[in-house]
């Protein structure tokens, strides 16, 4: 299948050889073995798969896609150099979780490395191990680190060992209401219950009254068991009015680690990020530096390699506390790329090849943020119906464009089918400008240029967020959406062009719908049927 930019094999080979020659001419400061990657399979779909394919194309690397039966017409399949069906007969999501089949496709097609993207298998240590056992490189941390950081208890213990501040909490998973009551009595309220073996806001409850502890614990346990197969809970002291700030890291196989500054992900709905900002506005300089240092300290302690994120909660008093490590690329990595000018996906691939951060020119003093960047996740959800996912065919699609606007998507075109089987992300819109106010104005303008018909989107809600003065001033915390119900006051889309065309068509065919509108009567059209002589060989006429 031809690549997205039609680059020939000869050109890619030439680019790769130039890159290898340049790499080998550098003076290696470590004993890390350099082994070039010639092909990458992305064990994912949609927007993130296309993001990785683009990075591969720019590096002259052959890109390989996998797709489920439901995704056979999906754009990510078309953007890769090669694509292969996986999970035939399996449910839509299970197709992308079929580790043996993904490994088989990779081995049969001489794939050098596998990139997991985000979601699906990206934080499964057994997948990372299976890839390595098959003699294929995994573009991400080591399986041990993926397992350690994916286990909330192990990650918390690692943070304690690395002297990173943590929220007071249970030392291990809690399974009974008696243990939950004991913790609450000892540390006081409020507390938060979190699923010990999963995330995404499921199995999460905040408790502020002692009489509600038992009921909320049982509900959280039941929800976690249904979602992750294990109802064990992790209990922490709840931080009031926190900001959710995460630090982007890059590490190599030689033990070097750098940070690419931080992102503010406080604008959340039901624990799901909606809008992300980089860098975090109005964050005290001393607090920022301490947070960045602690994130790097933790990564060095666990011998972290490749891209990852350390997440913190910051309170109003300048204190911050470790939440978790995401041992993968994040959905919102784009805002960090915009302010630093560093391609995180290409960096991931080069690190997997064996290059070190100094060889990539990524020393800490050279990484300097420029301006502000905002990412809005445009989804096919209807905010007027409690963000119910919408499905169907996109009839009209026109995007916002212009200086400082970046679009990362997969189904953002007229004719695209939005299926109910996967997440509702339509396109990520990223704005970059000199300051936060200019960035908000640029994003606002770009979103207003969008025209999407056929499915509902959350753009009206995003516009309300961007026009909120508290957001424009950068004074947000995780309560922002809950405390601003006016964000849900939505203007219905006018859709004037389609309404006008429908009306004109109706009048032309059926006549006026009111007696006083016009004296025109319905048209009487007698269709002309072309005459076809019987018995004549029609094929011979072509």
Short mmCIF file of C-alpha atoms in Angstrom, two decimals:
data_model
loop_
_atom_site.label_atom_id
_atom_site.label_comp_id
_atom_site.label_asym_id
_atom_site.label_seq_id
_atom_site.Cartn_x
_atom_site.Cartn_y
_atom_site.Cartn_z
CA UNK A 1 0.00 0.00 0.00
CA UNK A 2 1.52 3.37 -0.96
CA UNK A 3 2.72 5.70 1.81
CA UNK A 4 0.99 8.95 2.67
CA UNK A 5 3.48 11.19 0.92
CA UNK A 6 4.38 8.84 -1.91
CA UNK A 7 8.06 8.74 -0.90
CA UNK A 8 9.93 6.09 -2.87
CA UNK A 9 11.85 3.25 -1.25
CA UNK A 10 15.06 4.65 -2.76
CA UNK A 11 14.51 8.06 -1.15
CA UNK A 12 13.72 6.50 2.22
CA UNK A 13 16.79 4.30 2.00
CA UNK A 14 18.94 7.31 1.14
CA UNK A 15 17.54 9.33 4.05
CA UNK A 16 18.11 6.42 6.42
CA UNK A 17 21.69 5.87 5.31
CA UNK A 18 22.43 9.58 5.76
CA UNK A 19 20.92 9.48 9.25
CA UNK A 20 22.94 6.39 10.20
CA UNK A 21 26.17 7.92 8.85
CA UNK A 22 25.55 11.08 10.85
CA UNK A 23 24.80 9.05 13.99
CA UNK A 24 27.90 6.88 13.68
CA UNK A 25 30.12 9.89 13.07
CA UNK A 26 29.21 11.24 16.51
CA UNK A 27 31.48 10.47 19.43
CA UNK A 28 29.54 8.02 21.58
CA UNK A 29 29.88 8.86 25.25
CA UNK A 30 28.41 5.55 26.44
CA UNK A 31 28.49 1.85 25.69
CA UNK A 32 24.88 1.77 24.44
CA UNK A 33 24.70 -0.22 21.21
CA UNK A 34 23.26 1.63 18.21
CA UNK A 35 21.06 -0.55 16.03
CA UNK A 36 19.01 1.24 13.34
CA UNK A 37 15.27 0.68 13.04
CA UNK A 38 14.05 0.16 9.48
CA UNK A 39 10.38 -0.62 10.14
CA UNK A 40 7.86 0.19 12.91
CA UNK A 41 4.50 -1.45 13.58
CA UNK A 42 2.03 0.63 15.60
CA UNK A 43 -0.11 -1.57 17.85
CA UNK A 44 -2.89 0.99 17.89
CA UNK A 45 -5.40 2.83 15.73
CA UNK A 46 -6.73 6.27 14.89
CA UNK A 47 -5.01 9.55 15.61
CA UNK A 48 -2.01 8.23 17.56
CA UNK A 49 -1.22 5.61 14.90
CA UNK A 50 -1.12 8.33 12.21
CA UNK A 51 1.03 10.51 14.50
CA UNK A 52 3.65 7.74 14.72
CA UNK A 53 3.44 6.96 10.96
CA UNK A 54 4.23 10.60 10.17
CA UNK A 55 7.29 10.51 12.41
CA UNK A 56 8.42 7.28 10.71
CA UNK A 57 7.98 8.77 7.23
CA UNK A 58 10.12 11.77 8.15
CA UNK A 59 12.85 9.41 9.42
CA UNK A 60 12.69 7.21 6.31
CA UNK A 61 11.28 4.27 8.28
CA UNK A 62 8.73 1.82 6.84
CA UNK A 63 5.41 2.09 8.72
CA UNK A 64 3.14 -0.88 9.39
CA UNK A 65 -0.48 -0.66 10.55
CA UNK A 66 -2.84 -3.19 12.06
CA UNK A 67 -6.62 -2.86 11.85
CA UNK A 68 -9.73 -4.62 13.09
CA UNK A 69 -12.59 -5.74 10.85
CA UNK A 70 -14.54 -2.64 11.95
CA UNK A 71 -11.60 -0.41 10.95
CA UNK A 72 -11.03 -1.79 7.44
CA UNK A 73 -11.99 1.59 5.92
CA UNK A 74 -10.35 3.69 8.62
CA UNK A 75 -7.82 6.38 7.70
CA UNK A 76 -4.93 5.06 9.82
CA UNK A 77 -4.83 1.98 7.59
CA UNK A 78 -4.40 4.18 4.51
CA UNK A 79 -1.64 6.33 6.03
CA UNK A 80 0.77 3.43 6.61
CA UNK A 81 3.09 1.84 4.04
CA UNK A 82 1.58 -1.56 4.89
CA UNK A 83 -1.49 -2.69 6.83
CA UNK A 84 -2.67 -6.05 8.15
CA UNK A 85 -5.94 -7.35 9.60
CA UNK A 86 -5.89 -8.59 13.20
CA UNK A 87 -8.53 -10.09 15.48
CA UNK A 88 -10.81 -11.51 12.81
CA UNK A 89 -14.06 -12.54 14.51
CA UNK A 90 -13.16 -10.79 17.77
CA UNK A 91 -15.03 -7.82 19.31
CA UNK A 92 -13.73 -4.42 18.11
CA UNK A 93 -11.58 -3.58 21.14
CA UNK A 94 -10.32 -7.12 21.69
CA UNK A 95 -8.81 -7.13 18.19
CA UNK A 96 -6.23 -4.55 19.31
CA UNK A 97 -5.51 -6.49 22.53
CA UNK A 98 -4.62 -9.73 20.76
CA UNK A 99 -0.94 -9.94 21.69
CA UNK A 100 -0.07 -13.26 19.91
CA UNK A 101 -1.56 -12.10 16.62
CA UNK A 102 0.15 -8.70 16.75
CA UNK A 103 3.49 -10.40 17.40
CA UNK A 104 2.83 -12.85 14.55
CA UNK A 105 2.10 -10.02 12.09
CA UNK A 106 5.27 -8.23 13.16
CA UNK A 107 7.50 -11.32 12.77
CA UNK A 108 6.00 -12.38 9.43
CA UNK A 109 6.62 -8.92 7.98
CA UNK A 110 10.14 -8.36 9.32
CA UNK A 111 9.21 -5.53 11.66
CA UNK A 112 12.12 -4.15 13.69
CA UNK A 113 10.16 -2.35 16.42
CA UNK A 114 6.64 -1.92 17.83
CA UNK A 115 5.22 1.36 19.12
CA UNK A 116 2.23 0.87 21.48
CA UNK A 117 0.75 4.39 21.19
CA UNK A 118 -1.53 5.20 24.14
CA UNK A 119 -4.41 3.16 25.52
CA UNK A 120 -4.94 -0.49 24.52
CA UNK A 121 -1.66 -2.37 25.26
CA UNK A 122 0.54 0.67 25.96
CA UNK A 123 0.82 0.05 29.71
CA UNK A 124 0.78 -3.76 29.64
CA UNK A 125 4.14 -5.08 30.81
CA UNK A 126 3.30 -8.55 29.43
CA UNK A 127 2.97 -7.01 25.96
CA UNK A 128 6.32 -5.22 26.25
CA UNK A 129 7.91 -8.49 27.39
CA UNK A 130 6.29 -10.50 24.57
CA UNK A 131 7.65 -8.01 22.02
CA UNK A 132 11.19 -8.30 23.38
CA UNK A 133 10.96 -12.12 23.68
CA UNK A 134 10.05 -12.20 19.98
CA UNK A 135 13.32 -10.42 19.13
CA UNK A 136 11.55 -7.13 18.34
CA UNK A 137 12.31 -3.80 19.97
CA UNK A 138 9.65 -2.16 22.15
CA UNK A 139 9.49 1.62 21.74
CA UNK A 140 8.94 2.48 25.38
CA UNK A 141 10.32 1.73 28.85
CA UNK A 142 11.54 -1.72 29.91
CA UNK A 143 8.83 -4.28 30.83
CA UNK A 144 9.92 -4.10 34.47
CA UNK A 145 9.46 -0.33 34.64
CA UNK A 146 6.10 -0.56 32.81
CA UNK A 147 4.95 -3.13 35.39
CA UNK A 148 6.36 -1.17 38.34
CA UNK A 149 4.81 2.15 37.29
CA UNK A 150 1.49 0.51 36.36
CA UNK A 151 1.14 -0.85 39.88
CA UNK A 152 0.02 2.11 42.04
CA UNK A 153 1.49 0.59 45.20
CA UNK A 154 4.87 -0.17 43.60
CA UNK A 155 4.97 3.30 42.00
CA UNK A 156 4.16 4.90 45.34
CA UNK A 157 6.93 2.92 47.06
CA UNK A 158 9.38 3.96 44.33
CA UNK A 159 8.42 7.61 44.92
CA UNK A 160 9.02 7.22 48.66
CA UNK A 161 12.45 5.67 47.99
CA UNK A 162 13.30 8.52 45.60
CA UNK A 163 12.24 11.06 48.26
CA UNK A 164 9.40 12.43 46.13
CA UNK A 165 6.54 13.87 48.26
CA UNK A 166 3.43 11.68 48.33
CA UNK A 167 -0.11 12.07 49.64
CA UNK A 168 -0.71 10.18 52.92
CA UNK A 169 -2.34 6.89 51.97
CA UNK A 170 -2.64 3.18 52.63
CA UNK A 171 0.65 1.28 52.18
CA UNK A 172 -1.08 -1.34 50.03
CA UNK A 173 -4.42 -2.28 48.44
CA UNK A 174 -7.43 -2.31 50.77
CA UNK A 175 -10.21 -4.85 50.27
CA UNK A 176 -12.52 -4.46 53.31
CA UNK A 177 -14.69 -1.68 54.70
CA UNK A 178 -13.09 -2.17 58.16
CA UNK A 179 -9.67 -1.24 56.74
CA UNK A 180 -11.20 1.78 54.99
CA UNK A 181 -12.87 2.96 58.23
CA UNK A 182 -9.62 2.53 60.16
CA UNK A 183 -7.70 4.73 57.70
CA UNK A 184 -10.40 7.42 57.72
CA UNK A 185 -10.47 7.53 61.52
CA UNK A 186 -6.68 7.79 61.69
CA UNK A 187 -6.07 10.42 58.99
CA UNK A 188 -9.39 12.24 58.95
CA UNK A 189 -11.60 13.29 56.05
CA UNK A 190 -11.87 13.99 53.18
CA UNK A 191 -10.33 10.93 51.53
CA UNK A 192 -10.41 9.53 48.00
CA UNK A 193 -10.88 5.89 47.01
CA UNK A 194 -8.96 4.82 43.87
CA UNK A 195 -8.96 1.51 42.04
CA UNK A 196 -5.61 -0.15 42.79
CA UNK A 197 -5.42 -1.90 39.40
CA UNK A 198 -6.87 0.61 36.94
CA UNK A 199 -7.50 4.27 36.18
CA UNK A 200 -9.53 6.59 33.97
CA UNK A 201 -11.70 7.75 36.86
CA UNK A 202 -13.47 4.40 37.27
CA UNK A 203 -13.75 3.13 40.82
CA UNK A 204 -12.95 6.62 42.16
CA UNK A 205 -14.93 8.20 45.02
CA UNK A 206 -14.39 11.24 47.28
CA UNK A 207 -15.79 10.87 50.80
CA UNK A 208 -16.35 13.86 53.10
CA UNK A 209 -18.63 12.33 55.78
CA UNK A 210 -17.82 9.37 58.00
CA UNK A 211 -21.31 7.88 57.60
CA UNK A 212 -20.74 7.69 53.82
CA UNK A 213 -17.47 5.72 53.99
CA UNK A 214 -18.98 2.23 53.92
CA UNK A 215 -21.47 2.83 51.09
CA UNK A 216 -18.94 4.64 48.87
CA UNK A 217 -16.26 2.03 49.47
CA UNK A 218 -18.62 -0.77 48.44
CA UNK A 219 -19.70 1.11 45.30
CA UNK A 220 -16.12 1.93 44.32
CA UNK A 221 -15.05 -1.68 44.88
CA UNK A 222 -17.91 -2.99 42.74
CA UNK A 223 -17.13 -0.54 39.93
CA UNK A 224 -13.41 -1.38 39.98
CA UNK A 225 -14.10 -5.12 39.97
CA UNK A 226 -16.37 -4.73 36.93
CA UNK A 227 -13.87 -2.56 35.04
CA UNK A 228 -10.53 -4.17 35.95
CA UNK A 229 -11.34 -7.59 37.35
CA UNK A 230 -10.08 -6.63 40.81
CA UNK A 231 -11.95 -4.47 43.32
CA UNK A 232 -9.01 -3.65 45.59
CA UNK A 233 -8.85 0.03 46.60
CA UNK A 234 -6.08 2.47 47.34
CA UNK A 235 -7.09 5.17 49.88
CA UNK A 236 -5.47 8.60 50.03
CA UNK A 237 -6.01 11.83 51.89
CA UNK A 238 -7.95 14.08 49.50
CA UNK A 239 -6.24 17.35 48.51
CA UNK A 240 -8.69 20.25 48.35
CA UNK A 241 -8.72 22.48 45.25
CA UNK A 242 -5.63 20.95 43.63
CA UNK A 243 -4.10 21.62 40.24
CA UNK A 244 -3.25 18.58 38.13
CA UNK A 245 0.26 19.15 36.79
CA UNK A 246 2.36 16.61 34.91
CA UNK A 247 6.04 16.68 33.93
CA UNK A 248 7.16 15.31 30.56
CA UNK A 249 10.36 13.25 30.68
CA UNK A 250 12.76 11.65 28.22
CA UNK A 251 15.31 9.07 29.31
CA UNK A 252 17.87 7.02 27.39
CA UNK A 253 19.43 3.61 27.89
CA UNK A 254 22.60 5.19 29.33
CA UNK A 255 20.80 6.61 32.36
CA UNK A 256 20.45 10.20 31.14
CA UNK A 257 17.11 11.89 31.93
CA UNK A 258 15.80 15.34 30.97
CA UNK A 259 12.49 17.07 31.55
CA UNK A 260 10.58 18.98 28.88
CA UNK A 261 8.80 21.16 31.44
CA UNK A 262 5.23 20.69 32.60
CA UNK A 263 1.60 20.71 31.49
CA UNK A 264 -1.47 21.85 33.41
CA UNK A 265 -4.29 19.30 32.99
CA UNK A 266 -6.62 20.71 35.64
CA UNK A 267 -9.59 21.29 33.30
CA UNK A 268 -11.26 17.90 33.73
CA UNK A 269 -14.75 16.48 33.56
CA UNK A 270 -15.36 13.33 35.62
CA UNK A 271 -11.60 12.87 35.99
CA UNK A 272 -11.14 12.99 32.19
CA UNK A 273 -8.89 15.72 30.77
CA UNK A 274 -10.64 18.17 28.43
CA UNK A 275 -8.16 21.01 27.83
CA UNK A 276 -4.40 20.98 28.49
CA UNK A 277 -2.01 23.93 28.79
CA UNK A 278 1.80 24.09 28.62
CA UNK A 279 3.55 25.41 30.59
CA UNK A 280 1.37 25.61 33.72
CA UNK A 281 0.25 29.25 34.11
CA UNK A 282 1.01 31.17 37.32
CA UNK A 283 3.05 28.33 38.81
CA UNK A 284 5.60 29.72 41.27
CA UNK A 285 9.11 29.46 39.81
CA UNK A 286 10.59 27.77 42.87
CA UNK A 287 7.72 25.27 43.07
CA UNK A 288 8.08 24.54 39.33
CA UNK A 289 11.81 23.88 39.59
CA UNK A 290 11.39 21.65 42.62
CA UNK A 291 8.63 19.68 40.85
CA UNK A 292 10.77 19.23 37.73
CA UNK A 293 13.77 18.12 39.81
CA UNK A 294 11.70 15.57 41.74
CA UNK A 295 10.27 14.11 38.53
CA UNK A 296 13.77 13.64 37.08
CA UNK A 297 14.93 12.23 40.43
CA UNK A 298 12.19 9.57 40.34
CA UNK A 299 12.93 8.65 36.71
CA UNK A 300 16.63 8.18 37.46
CA UNK A 301 15.79 6.12 40.54
CA UNK A 302 13.72 3.59 38.54
CA UNK A 303 16.16 3.72 35.56
CA UNK A 304 13.48 5.09 33.26
CA UNK A 305 14.14 5.11 29.51
CA UNK A 306 12.12 6.55 26.62
CA UNK A 307 9.17 8.97 27.04
CA UNK A 308 7.08 9.15 30.20
CA UNK A 309 5.12 11.49 32.43
CA UNK A 310 5.15 12.05 36.19
CA UNK A 311 1.85 13.42 37.49
CA UNK A 312 1.45 15.63 40.57
CA UNK A 313 -1.30 17.36 42.54
CA UNK A 314 -0.35 20.90 43.59
CA UNK A 315 -2.24 22.74 46.33
CA UNK A 316 -2.65 26.46 46.94
CA UNK A 317 0.13 26.50 49.55
CA UNK A 318 2.93 25.60 47.15
CA UNK A 319 2.98 21.91 48.14
CA UNK A 320 2.81 19.16 45.55
CA UNK A 321 2.31 15.42 45.77
CA UNK A 322 3.11 12.50 43.49
CA UNK A 323 0.09 10.78 41.86
CA UNK A 324 1.45 8.33 39.30
CA UNK A 325 3.75 7.72 36.36
CA UNK A 326 2.36 7.19 32.86
CA UNK A 327 4.93 4.92 31.24
CA UNK A 328 3.93 5.87 27.69
CA UNK A 329 3.23 8.77 25.37
CA UNK A 330 0.33 10.95 26.52
CA UNK A 331 -2.59 12.21 24.42
CA UNK A 332 -1.51 15.77 25.31
CA UNK A 333 2.18 15.37 24.34
CA UNK A 334 1.47 17.82 21.51
CA UNK A 335 1.52 20.94 23.71
CA UNK A 336 4.98 20.04 25.00
CA UNK A 337 6.19 19.56 21.41
CA UNK A 338 4.86 23.00 20.50
CA UNK A 339 6.59 24.92 23.31
CA UNK A 340 9.91 23.03 23.12
CA UNK A 341 10.14 22.31 19.38
CA UNK A 342 11.10 18.69 20.17
CA UNK A 343 9.41 15.82 18.31
CA UNK A 344 8.68 13.36 21.12
CA UNK A 345 7.77 10.44 18.83
CA UNK A 346 10.95 10.75 16.77
CA UNK A 347 12.90 11.01 20.04
CA UNK A 348 11.24 7.78 21.22
CA UNK A 349 12.29 5.96 18.05
CA UNK A 350 15.87 7.26 18.15
CA UNK A 351 16.24 6.29 21.82
CA UNK A 352 14.96 2.79 20.96
CA UNK A 353 17.66 2.63 18.28
CA UNK A 354 20.25 3.18 21.00
CA UNK A 355 20.99 6.88 20.68
CA UNK A 356 21.62 8.83 23.87
CA UNK A 357 20.17 12.20 24.81
CA UNK A 358 23.51 14.06 24.38
CA UNK A 359 23.82 12.58 20.88
CA UNK A 360 20.32 13.85 20.12
CA UNK A 361 21.31 17.31 21.34
CA UNK A 362 18.88 17.02 24.24
CA UNK A 363 20.81 18.44 27.17
CA UNK A 364 18.74 20.15 29.85
CA UNK A 365 20.15 23.64 29.29
CA UNK A 366 19.19 23.50 25.60
CA UNK A 367 15.51 22.75 26.30
CA UNK A 368 13.84 26.15 26.64
CA UNK A 369 10.06 26.68 26.47
CA UNK A 370 8.74 29.27 24.04
CA UNK A 371 5.31 30.80 24.64
CA UNK A 372 2.16 28.88 25.55
CA UNK A 373 0.29 26.02 23.91
CA UNK A 374 -3.28 24.78 24.46
CA UNK A 375 -4.80 21.49 23.29
CA UNK A 376 -8.56 21.00 22.93
CA UNK A 377 -9.91 17.50 22.36
CA UNK A 378 -12.75 17.82 19.84
CA UNK A 379 -14.95 14.77 20.35
CA UNK A 380 -18.13 13.46 18.72
CA UNK A 381 -20.10 13.93 21.92
CA UNK A 382 -23.24 15.99 22.40
CA UNK A 383 -22.75 18.34 25.39
CA UNK A 384 -26.49 19.13 25.36
CA UNK A 385 -27.19 15.45 26.14
CA UNK A 386 -24.69 15.00 28.96
CA UNK A 387 -21.87 14.34 26.46
CA UNK A 388 -23.55 11.30 24.97
CA UNK A 389 -21.35 9.87 22.16
CA UNK A 390 -22.78 10.50 18.70
CA UNK A 391 -22.25 8.24 15.70
CA UNK A 392 -22.94 8.38 11.98
CA UNK A 393 -21.47 9.78 8.79
CA UNK A 394 -19.76 13.19 8.69
CA UNK A 395 -21.60 15.05 5.92
CA UNK A 396 -19.63 18.30 6.05
CA UNK A 397 -16.20 18.94 7.56
CA UNK A 398 -14.31 22.19 7.46
CA UNK A 399 -11.51 22.78 9.95
CA UNK A 400 -9.94 25.83 11.55
CA UNK A 401 -6.51 26.67 10.21
CA UNK A 402 -3.89 29.41 10.17
CA UNK A 403 -0.67 30.37 11.89
CA UNK A 404 -0.05 28.61 15.17
CA UNK A 405 -2.77 25.98 14.70
CA UNK A 406 -2.00 22.25 14.55
CA UNK A 407 -4.53 19.48 13.89
CA UNK A 408 -3.92 15.83 14.84
CA UNK A 409 -6.78 13.57 13.78
CA UNK A 410 -7.83 10.46 11.89
CA UNK A 411 -11.55 10.69 11.05
CA UNK A 412 -11.73 14.42 10.41
CA UNK A 413 -13.02 14.52 6.83
CA UNK A 414 -16.33 14.55 4.97
CA UNK A 415 -17.58 11.01 4.43
CA UNK A 416 -15.86 9.57 7.52
CA UNK A 417 -17.93 7.05 9.48
CA UNK A 418 -17.92 7.62 13.25
CA UNK A 419 -18.47 4.18 14.77
CA UNK A 420 -19.69 3.38 18.28
CA UNK A 421 -16.91 0.87 18.88
CA UNK A 422 -14.01 3.14 19.93
CA UNK A 423 -13.37 6.43 21.73
CA UNK A 424 -15.08 9.56 20.50
CA UNK A 425 -11.97 11.66 19.74
CA UNK A 426 -12.42 13.38 16.38
CA UNK A 427 -9.44 15.71 16.20
CA UNK A 428 -6.97 17.33 18.58
CA UNK A 429 -6.64 21.08 18.01
CA UNK A 430 -3.43 22.65 19.29
CA UNK A 431 -2.78 26.41 19.40
CA UNK A 432 0.62 28.00 20.06
CA UNK A 433 1.21 31.70 20.77
CA UNK A 434 3.48 34.04 22.73
CA UNK A 435 1.24 34.26 25.82
CA UNK A 436 -1.80 32.52 27.27
CA UNK A 437 -4.33 35.19 26.27
CA UNK A 438 -3.14 35.18 22.64
CA UNK A 439 -3.21 31.38 22.67
CA UNK A 440 -6.83 31.38 23.91
CA UNK A 441 -7.82 33.88 21.22
CA UNK A 442 -6.14 31.79 18.52
CA UNK A 443 -7.84 28.59 19.69
CA UNK A 444 -11.20 30.37 19.94
CA UNK A 445 -10.88 31.66 16.39
CA UNK A 446 -9.84 28.24 15.04
CA UNK A 447 -12.73 26.40 16.73
CA UNK A 448 -15.22 28.96 15.36
CA UNK A 449 -13.97 28.19 11.85
CA UNK A 450 -14.94 24.52 12.21
CA UNK A 451 -18.06 23.28 10.43
CA UNK A 452 -19.00 19.71 11.26
CA UNK A 453 -22.34 18.29 10.11
CA UNK A 454 -23.71 14.79 10.46
CA UNK A 455 -22.53 14.22 14.01
CA UNK A 456 -22.60 16.39 17.13
CA UNK A 457 -19.34 17.69 18.62
CA UNK A 458 -18.29 19.27 21.91
CA UNK A 459 -17.05 22.46 20.19
CA UNK A 460 -19.79 24.69 21.73
CA UNK A 461 -18.69 23.53 25.20
CA UNK A 462 -14.99 24.12 24.40
CA UNK A 463 -15.79 27.66 23.20
CA UNK A 464 -17.52 28.37 26.52
CA UNK A 465 -14.38 27.20 28.35
CA UNK A 466 -12.11 29.39 26.21
CA UNK A 467 -14.28 32.47 26.78
CA UNK A 468 -14.41 32.02 30.55
CA UNK A 469 -12.35 34.81 32.12
CA UNK A 470 -10.98 32.57 34.84
CA UNK A 471 -9.60 30.18 32.21
CA UNK A 472 -8.17 32.99 30.07
CA UNK A 473 -6.34 34.28 33.16
CA UNK A 474 -4.96 30.80 33.86
CA UNK A 475 -6.62 30.57 37.29
CA UNK A 476 -7.93 27.02 37.01
CA UNK A 477 -8.00 23.98 39.27
CA UNK A 478 -9.71 20.59 39.08
CA UNK A 479 -13.00 22.16 40.30
CA UNK A 480 -13.17 24.55 37.33
CA UNK A 481 -15.84 22.73 35.28
CA UNK A 482 -17.93 21.67 38.31
CA UNK A 483 -18.08 25.23 39.64
CA UNK A 484 -19.03 26.85 36.33
CA UNK A 485 -22.42 25.43 35.26
CA UNK A 486 -22.69 28.24 32.69
CA UNK A 487 -20.20 26.28 30.59
CA UNK A 488 -23.12 23.98 29.77
CA UNK A 489 -25.32 26.84 28.47
CA UNK A 490 -24.99 25.98 24.81
CA UNK A 491 -26.15 27.85 21.73
CA UNK A 492 -27.73 25.41 19.24
CA UNK A 493 -25.89 25.27 15.91
CA UNK A 494 -27.73 27.13 13.16
CA UNK A 495 -26.69 24.92 10.23
CA UNK A 496 -28.11 27.55 7.89
CA UNK A 497 -26.72 26.27 4.60
CA UNK A 498 -28.21 22.78 4.88
CA UNK A 499 -31.55 24.12 6.15
CA UNK A 500 -31.76 26.49 3.19
CA UNK A 501 -30.91 23.76 0.68
CA UNK A 502 -33.49 21.43 2.24
CA UNK A 503 -36.16 24.15 2.07
CA UNK A 504 -35.42 25.05 -1.57
CA UNK A 505 -35.49 21.37 -2.53
CA UNK A 506 -38.81 20.85 -0.74
CA UNK A 507 -40.44 23.87 -2.43
CA UNK A 508 -39.16 22.87 -5.89
CA UNK A 509 -40.45 19.31 -5.59
CA UNK A 510 -43.55 19.66 -3.40
CA UNK A 511 -44.53 23.29 -3.85
CA UNK A 512 -45.00 25.81 -1.05
CA UNK A 513 -45.95 24.48 2.38
CA UNK A 514 -48.19 27.49 3.17
CA UNK A 515 -51.07 28.83 0.98
CA UNK A 516 -49.97 32.46 1.25
CA UNK A 517 -46.29 32.04 0.38
CA UNK A 518 -46.50 31.94 -3.40
CA UNK A 519 -48.83 31.02 -6.25
CA UNK A 520 -46.37 28.45 -7.52
CA UNK A 521 -47.74 24.96 -7.74
CA UNK A 522 -45.78 21.69 -7.45
CA UNK A 523 -43.77 20.93 -10.55
CA UNK A 524 -45.08 18.21 -12.83
CA UNK A 525 -42.03 16.39 -14.06
CA UNK A 526 -42.33 13.52 -16.51
CA UNK A 527 -38.98 11.71 -16.58
CA UNK A 528 -37.61 10.85 -20.00
CA UNK A 529 -36.78 7.13 -20.24
CA UNK A 530 -34.03 6.52 -22.83
CA UNK A 531 -35.02 4.12 -25.61
CA UNK A 532 -32.96 0.95 -25.82
CA UNK A 533 -33.46 -1.22 -28.94
CA UNK A 534 -34.22 -4.78 -27.97
CA UNK A 535 -31.81 -7.52 -28.96
CA UNK A 536 -28.89 -5.21 -29.63
CA UNK A 537 -25.48 -6.12 -28.24
CA UNK A 538 -24.78 -3.18 -25.94
CA UNK A 539 -21.28 -4.30 -24.96
CA UNK A 540 -20.00 -3.94 -28.53
CA UNK A 541 -20.73 -0.20 -28.36
CA UNK A 542 -18.06 0.37 -25.71
#
